[in-house]
Amino acid sequence: MLMFFGISFIIGLSGSFLYSGPGIHGIKSELLQSLAAALLILRQARIWKVFEGRLYLNFILLCLIIALFIIEVVFPELLAVRSSVFMVFSSFTITLLAIEMMNRNLPQSRVPFWRNPVFLFCAGLIFQYTLLGLIELFAGTLRDSIPAVLTKTYYFYAGISILVQLLYIRSVLCIPAKDKYYSY
Amino acid sequence: MHTSEGQILFILTGATLIVGGLIGYFLVSLARQFERYRHQQDGYNRNKLDALEQERRVISADLHDDIGPLLSAALLKLSTVNPEGAREKEFLQQADAHIREIYTRIRELSVQMVPRAIEKKGPFYALDEFAESCLVGQDLRVDITLLTCPGLSEYRSLHLFRMLQEILHNTIKHAGAREFSLDARIEGPELFIETRDDGRGFDLAAAQEKGGLGLQNILVRARMIGVKLEITTSPGTGTCYSIQLPINEEHTTHDSSHPGHPGR
């Protein structure tokens, strides 16, 4: 979880201040951010046993995400659609994984959901990546027909992002302090 | 329709469908996880109860087979002592009486832990013995249909007995009842049991919310052996437990994946 925040922060910083336009070596920072997020969430889902008994699914998703990223970056002409297929796929994958992670945790959680770091973290992911996936999916249509709506949609996304950041902050604050260490 | 309007409609429809799909997935996944968690808890409780029964058997056998003979040997040795004085003789008699008392109590305890009647005659006779032993000094009239169920395995008999024992125990401890009746009958492949008391009853929803160990164990054991259990009670109206149990394990409708008997 903390690794996710750390890497998001670094890539966000690089996108905002260091590289503008094409991003790192011509790769858009949003793509890099989505790749990092997808890989970290996949890893976290494996740790939280979402793929228990069906580890092949983890492998298939990993391969698909990496393949789509490479195709999008190296052979963009292969995916001749107006939306970023990689972004749409990775966003909805993250959303579904976040739903699974949240639901797996909820029945056995002993703390109320507003103090449950897993719930808050997953809720943040669901909000952010559902909206990102929808915007990315319909961005082409909006850009062609009513660009003003697209701009407003991005503002709305920025507003939701603030709420999501608050959820992430709250989730980090709710991680229990490790004051006892066990060794086996 | 204007093109942009059509596109907005397309976007709205698409977004609604996707969000609806995600919400549906969320709900299905949540229900599945709760079901999975319930199964996990059942498995955990089942293992706990099996381990408890196993432990009871071991302790009961140890009490009966190890301590019993030792006390008999001690009595035998005491009988060979020939005290000279009256005071010593009195002490010896007292010691002899104490050891006999301990011996009797240990035998009772051993039988209570794993009633032999379950193996020999079935759960209803074992419950009758239990009722006799614990109703001394109680103002409760117990009427139990003594029925034998030849097809009922020992494992299921034991869990059925524990359920009935807990029901009777709850009646004695909490209900303040004056009468307790247990009617049992076999109809085809099913065993029907109905227990009824005229006690003060209880709020079932509140009791389940509270999660008392006795009621919880009854429910877990019921699921373990495939019992259909219905509890009818409310404050002031007494309590009625209706139990329906397939006698043969192949007729068990749910929880049939149970591995079978606990190891001995």
PDB file of N, CA and C in Angstrom, chain B residues 163 167 170 193-195 197 201-205 207-208 214-220 222 227-234 237-244:
ATOM      1  N   MET B 163     -26.429 -31.805  21.231  1.00  0.00           N
ATOM      2  CA  MET B 163     -27.433 -30.757  20.965  1.00  0.00           C
ATOM      3  C   MET B 163     -28.574 -30.851  21.976  1.00  0.00           C
ATOM      4  N   ILE B 167     -29.797 -28.318  24.950  1.00  0.00           N
ATOM      5  CA  ILE B 167     -31.175 -27.809  25.035  1.00  0.00           C
ATOM      6  C   ILE B 167     -31.728 -28.052  26.436  1.00  0.00           C
ATOM      7  N   ASN B 170     -29.945 -25.843  28.967  1.00  0.00           N
ATOM      8  CA  ASN B 170     -30.449 -24.463  28.911  1.00  0.00           C
ATOM      9  C   ASN B 170     -31.799 -24.355  29.620  1.00  0.00           C
ATOM     10  N   ILE B 193     -37.673 -34.774  15.816  1.00  0.00           N
ATOM     11  CA  ILE B 193     -37.608 -34.583  17.268  1.00  0.00           C
ATOM     12  C   ILE B 193     -38.221 -33.226  17.589  1.00  0.00           C
ATOM     13  N   GLU B 194     -38.995 -33.202  18.639  1.00  0.00           N
ATOM     14  CA  GLU B 194     -39.541 -31.911  19.078  1.00  0.00           C
ATOM     15  C   GLU B 194     -39.374 -31.822  20.589  1.00  0.00           C
ATOM     16  N   THR B 195     -38.678 -30.790  21.028  1.00  0.00           N
ATOM     17  CA  THR B 195     -38.559 -30.569  22.476  1.00  0.00           C
ATOM     18  C   THR B 195     -39.401 -29.346  22.819  1.00  0.00           C
ATOM     19  N   ASP B 197     -40.678 -26.827  26.279  1.00  0.00           N
ATOM     20  CA  ASP B 197     -40.732 -26.558  27.724  1.00  0.00           C
ATOM     21  C   ASP B 197     -41.710 -25.416  27.990  1.00  0.00           C
ATOM     22  N   GLY B 201     -39.016 -18.706  28.121  1.00  0.00           N
ATOM     23  CA  GLY B 201     -38.679 -18.387  26.729  1.00  0.00           C
ATOM     24  C   GLY B 201     -37.605 -17.311  26.639  1.00  0.00           C
ATOM     25  N   PHE B 202     -37.276 -16.906  25.430  1.00  0.00           N
ATOM     26  CA  PHE B 202     -36.262 -15.848  25.271  1.00  0.00           C
ATOM     27  C   PHE B 202     -36.426 -15.186  23.909  1.00  0.00           C
ATOM     28  N   ASP B 203     -35.760 -14.051  23.771  1.00  0.00           N
ATOM     29  CA  ASP B 203     -35.791 -13.323  22.504  1.00  0.00           C
ATOM     30  C   ASP B 203     -34.710 -13.928  21.600  1.00  0.00           C
ATOM     31  N   LEU B 204     -35.159 -14.696  20.616  1.00  0.00           N
ATOM     32  CA  LEU B 204     -34.213 -15.459  19.787  1.00  0.00           C
ATOM     33  C   LEU B 204     -33.246 -14.544  19.028  1.00  0.00           C
ATOM     34  N   ALA B 205     -33.787 -13.470  18.450  1.00  0.00           N
ATOM     35  CA  ALA B 205     -32.938 -12.556  17.669  1.00  0.00           C
ATOM     36  C   ALA B 205     -31.854 -11.943  18.550  1.00  0.00           C
ATOM     37  N   ALA B 207     -30.686 -13.217  21.322  1.00  0.00           N
ATOM     38  CA  ALA B 207     -29.743 -14.267  21.736  1.00  0.00           C
ATOM     39  C   ALA B 207     -28.746 -14.560  20.625  1.00  0.00           C
ATOM     40  N   GLN B 208     -29.244 -14.557  19.369  1.00  0.00           N
ATOM     41  CA  GLN B 208     -28.333 -14.817  18.251  1.00  0.00           C
ATOM     42  C   GLN B 208     -27.363 -13.659  18.066  1.00  0.00           C
ATOM     43  N   GLY B 214     -23.578 -21.563  23.941  1.00  0.00           N
ATOM     44  CA  GLY B 214     -24.469 -22.726  23.933  1.00  0.00           C
ATOM     45  C   GLY B 214     -25.296 -22.787  22.663  1.00  0.00           C
ATOM     46  N   LEU B 215     -25.983 -21.692  22.347  1.00  0.00           N
ATOM     47  CA  LEU B 215     -26.842 -21.640  21.160  1.00  0.00           C
ATOM     48  C   LEU B 215     -26.001 -21.779  19.890  1.00  0.00           C
ATOM     49  N   GLN B 216     -24.847 -21.130  19.914  1.00  0.00           N
ATOM     50  CA  GLN B 216     -23.966 -21.186  18.743  1.00  0.00           C
ATOM     51  C   GLN B 216     -23.519 -22.633  18.482  1.00  0.00           C
ATOM     52  N   ASN B 217     -23.173 -23.350  19.557  1.00  0.00           N
ATOM     53  CA  ASN B 217     -22.739 -24.738  19.399  1.00  0.00           C
ATOM     54  C   ASN B 217     -23.876 -25.620  18.888  1.00  0.00           C
ATOM     55  N   ILE B 218     -25.104 -25.332  19.348  1.00  0.00           N
ATOM     56  CA  ILE B 218     -26.258 -26.104  18.842  1.00  0.00           C
ATOM     57  C   ILE B 218     -26.377 -25.911  17.335  1.00  0.00           C
ATOM     58  N   LEU B 219     -26.262 -24.651  16.889  1.00  0.00           N
ATOM     59  CA  LEU B 219     -26.405 -24.353  15.458  1.00  0.00           C
ATOM     60  C   LEU B 219     -25.269 -24.976  14.643  1.00  0.00           C
ATOM     61  N   VAL B 220     -24.055 -24.897  15.181  1.00  0.00           N
ATOM     62  CA  VAL B 220     -22.908 -25.465  14.461  1.00  0.00           C
ATOM     63  C   VAL B 220     -23.046 -26.981  14.353  1.00  0.00           C
ATOM     64  N   ALA B 222     -25.762 -28.652  14.438  1.00  0.00           N
ATOM     65  CA  ALA B 222     -26.875 -28.935  13.523  1.00  0.00           C
ATOM     66  C   ALA B 222     -26.370 -28.926  12.080  1.00  0.00           C
ATOM     67  N   VAL B 227     -28.730 -31.303  10.188  1.00  0.00           N
ATOM     68  CA  VAL B 227     -30.035 -31.185  10.852  1.00  0.00           C
ATOM     69  C   VAL B 227     -30.757 -29.941  10.350  1.00  0.00           C
ATOM     70  N   LYS B 228     -32.069 -30.077  10.114  1.00  0.00           N
ATOM     71  CA  LYS B 228     -32.888 -28.882   9.880  1.00  0.00           C
ATOM     72  C   LYS B 228     -33.462 -28.495  11.228  1.00  0.00           C
ATOM     73  N   LEU B 229     -33.085 -27.330  11.702  1.00  0.00           N
ATOM     74  CA  LEU B 229     -33.461 -26.935  13.060  1.00  0.00           C
ATOM     75  C   LEU B 229     -34.357 -25.708  13.023  1.00  0.00           C
ATOM     76  N   GLU B 230     -35.424 -25.765  13.798  1.00  0.00           N
ATOM     77  CA  GLU B 230     -36.314 -24.605  13.887  1.00  0.00           C
ATOM     78  C   GLU B 230     -36.534 -24.308  15.367  1.00  0.00           C
ATOM     79  N   ILE B 231     -36.303 -23.065  15.759  1.00  0.00           N
ATOM     80  CA  ILE B 231     -36.485 -22.694  17.163  1.00  0.00           C
ATOM     81  C   ILE B 231     -37.668 -21.735  17.238  1.00  0.00           C
ATOM     82  N   THR B 232     -38.660 -22.092  18.053  1.00  0.00           N
ATOM     83  CA  THR B 232     -39.817 -21.214  18.215  1.00  0.00           C
ATOM     84  C   THR B 232     -39.870 -20.775  19.676  1.00  0.00           C
ATOM     85  N   THR B 233     -39.677 -19.517  19.886  1.00  0.00           N
ATOM     86  CA  THR B 233     -39.704 -19.005  21.261  1.00  0.00           C
ATOM     87  C   THR B 233     -39.921 -17.503  21.265  1.00  0.00           C
ATOM     88  N   SER B 234     -40.421 -17.031  22.353  1.00  0.00           N
ATOM     89  CA  SER B 234     -40.486 -15.589  22.607  1.00  0.00           C
ATOM     90  C   SER B 234     -40.668 -15.437  24.112  1.00  0.00           C
ATOM     91  N   THR B 237     -43.364 -17.490  26.536  1.00  0.00           N
ATOM     92  CA  THR B 237     -44.150 -18.533  25.854  1.00  0.00           C
ATOM     93  C   THR B 237     -43.471 -19.898  25.821  1.00  0.00           C
ATOM     94  N   GLY B 238     -42.417 -20.081  26.551  1.00  0.00           N
ATOM     95  CA  GLY B 238     -41.722 -21.360  26.486  1.00  0.00           C
ATOM     96  C   GLY B 238     -40.877 -21.462  25.230  1.00  0.00           C
ATOM     97  N   THR B 239     -40.212 -22.598  25.076  1.00  0.00           N
ATOM     98  CA  THR B 239     -39.314 -22.765  23.928  1.00  0.00           C
ATOM     99  C   THR B 239     -39.571 -24.115  23.273  1.00  0.00           C
ATOM    100  N   CYS B 240     -39.563 -24.097  21.956  1.00  0.00           N
ATOM    101  CA  CYS B 240     -39.775 -25.341  21.205  1.00  0.00           C
ATOM    102  C   CYS B 240     -38.678 -25.465  20.149  1.00  0.00           C
ATOM    103  N   TYR B 241     -37.978 -26.596  20.173  1.00  0.00           N
ATOM    104  CA  TYR B 241     -36.961 -26.884  19.151  1.00  0.00           C
ATOM    105  C   TYR B 241     -37.512 -28.002  18.267  1.00  0.00           C
ATOM    106  N   SER B 242     -37.592 -27.764  16.960  1.00  0.00           N
ATOM    107  CA  SER B 242     -37.989 -28.825  16.031  1.00  0.00           C
ATOM    108  C   SER B 242     -36.767 -29.247  15.237  1.00  0.00           C
ATOM    109  N   ILE B 243     -36.482 -30.534  15.323  1.00  0.00           N
ATOM    110  CA  ILE B 243     -35.269 -31.058  14.686  1.00  0.00           C
ATOM    111  C   ILE B 243     -35.679 -32.101  13.656  1.00  0.00           C
ATOM    112  N   GLN B 244     -35.128 -31.975  12.472  1.00  0.00           N
ATOM    113  CA  GLN B 244     -35.394 -32.958  11.419  1.00  0.00           C
ATOM    114  C   GLN B 244     -34.044 -33.445  10.906  1.00  0.00           C
TER     115      GLN B 244
END
